[in-house]
Amino acid sequence: MERNAVNPWPWSLQLGYNQAELIKGMSRQLICAGQTAVDGEGRPQHAGDMRQQIALALDNLEEVLKAADMNLGHVIRLGIYATDVDEALKNFDLLGQKFGPFNNAPPMTLLGVTRLAMPELMFEIEATAAVKR
């Protein structure tokens, strides 16, 4: 699979994402549902703590990817939903810590929402991943 970053402006790279990526030669794609800060039984965790919720949502995303024999390096797009965008942005270093080792800055969209599926949840991340086999 060939990935080429498309960045007509460099400002998004400072925030950890590409404006777009041109993907060629993909043979396997995974569409992930939104991952949140829930435990293995689907119970919300870390009520009121955005940083811990982001960390757990990212861990849960990694588990979904792993179950499909993929990792964060295979992610080609992110959709992020937060009940407090400013608080989420303060903790985006967690995304850098997770995606940085893979040298991956997938295109993303961050949306502020009034609430998520369960009132305790503050952050949700969905991903599309792809590999060449």
XYZ file of C-alpha atoms in Angstrom:
133
model
C 0.000 0.000 0.000
C 1.307 3.438 -0.895
C 0.355 6.485 1.193
C 1.139 10.014 0.089
C 0.431 12.967 2.333
C -1.406 15.884 0.752
C -0.743 19.118 2.642
C -1.201 22.318 0.664
C -0.634 24.136 3.998
C 1.760 22.998 6.745
C -0.263 24.164 9.781
C -2.095 20.849 10.328
C 1.194 18.974 10.733
C 1.837 21.014 13.882
C -1.441 19.586 15.223
C -0.488 16.036 14.259
C -2.482 15.317 11.113
C -2.337 15.503 7.339
C -4.957 17.421 5.374
C -5.436 14.322 3.219
C -3.732 11.124 2.153
C -3.748 9.529 -1.261
C -3.976 5.758 -0.789
C -2.968 3.347 -3.572
C -2.680 -0.437 -3.617
C -4.986 -1.164 -0.681
C -6.364 -4.688 -0.440
C -7.871 -4.847 3.059
C -9.850 -2.121 4.834
C -11.274 -1.991 8.354
C -14.023 0.435 9.373
C -14.027 0.813 13.163
C -17.041 1.898 15.164
C -16.478 4.738 17.591
C -14.360 3.675 20.545
C -14.944 5.220 23.945
C -13.783 4.889 27.542
C -15.625 1.676 28.383
C -14.378 -1.510 29.988
C -14.675 -5.015 28.527
C -18.306 -5.166 29.620
C -19.206 -1.848 27.975
C -19.388 0.096 31.245
C -18.233 3.743 31.089
C -15.005 4.505 32.939
C -13.294 7.669 34.235
C -16.379 9.913 34.497
C -15.380 13.579 34.339
C -11.742 12.868 33.380
C -11.161 13.731 29.711
C -7.500 12.664 29.718
C -8.234 9.205 31.091
C -11.177 8.798 28.722
C -9.006 9.647 25.715
C -6.330 7.216 26.882
C -8.808 4.362 27.316
C -10.581 5.092 24.023
C -7.201 4.910 22.252
C -6.363 1.660 24.049
C -9.728 0.255 22.957
C -9.088 1.349 19.363
C -5.736 -0.437 19.461
C -7.467 -3.617 20.649
C -9.979 -3.501 17.784
C -7.145 -2.996 15.306
C -5.141 -5.803 16.873
C -8.122 -8.179 16.547
C -8.011 -7.481 12.785
C -4.220 -8.002 12.649
C -3.589 -4.251 12.305
C -2.135 -1.427 14.386
C -2.271 2.367 14.619
C 0.162 2.595 11.717
C -2.572 1.263 9.441
C -5.093 3.992 10.333
C -5.847 6.192 7.328
C -8.643 8.366 8.792
C -9.980 9.423 12.198
C -13.282 10.917 13.289
C -13.244 12.345 16.800
C -16.202 13.527 18.871
C -15.827 15.396 22.156
C -18.272 16.989 24.558
C -15.609 19.630 25.360
C -13.373 20.383 22.376
C -11.031 22.669 24.329
C -10.442 20.022 26.984
C -9.919 17.344 24.338
C -7.354 19.496 22.517
C -5.422 20.009 25.765
C -4.944 16.230 25.832
C -4.154 15.581 22.161
C -0.575 14.827 23.156
C -1.966 11.359 23.900
C -2.707 10.902 20.194
C 0.850 11.933 19.394
C 2.194 9.430 21.919
C 0.166 6.628 20.326
C 0.501 7.485 16.614
C 4.017 9.000 16.751
C 5.916 5.699 17.007
C 4.202 4.633 13.771
C 5.092 7.968 12.105
C 1.407 8.243 11.250
C -0.585 11.483 11.071
C -3.900 10.366 9.555
C -6.394 12.954 8.350
C -8.944 13.645 11.071
C -12.019 15.605 11.928
C -12.771 16.794 15.468
C -16.380 17.657 16.244
C -17.883 19.107 19.394
C -21.072 17.344 20.445
C -23.559 17.953 23.234
C -23.365 14.339 24.423
C -22.386 10.838 23.398
C -24.299 7.542 23.623
C -23.863 7.368 27.400
C -23.947 10.609 29.423
C -20.700 9.774 31.301
C -18.718 9.602 28.072
C -16.840 12.687 26.891
C -14.723 11.389 23.967
C -15.211 9.004 21.058
C -12.812 8.085 18.259
C -13.632 6.179 15.088
C -11.067 5.011 12.556
C -10.614 3.599 9.096
C -7.550 1.406 8.605
C -6.107 -0.253 5.524
C -3.305 -2.641 4.590
C -1.877 -4.252 1.521
C -1.679 -8.011 1.713
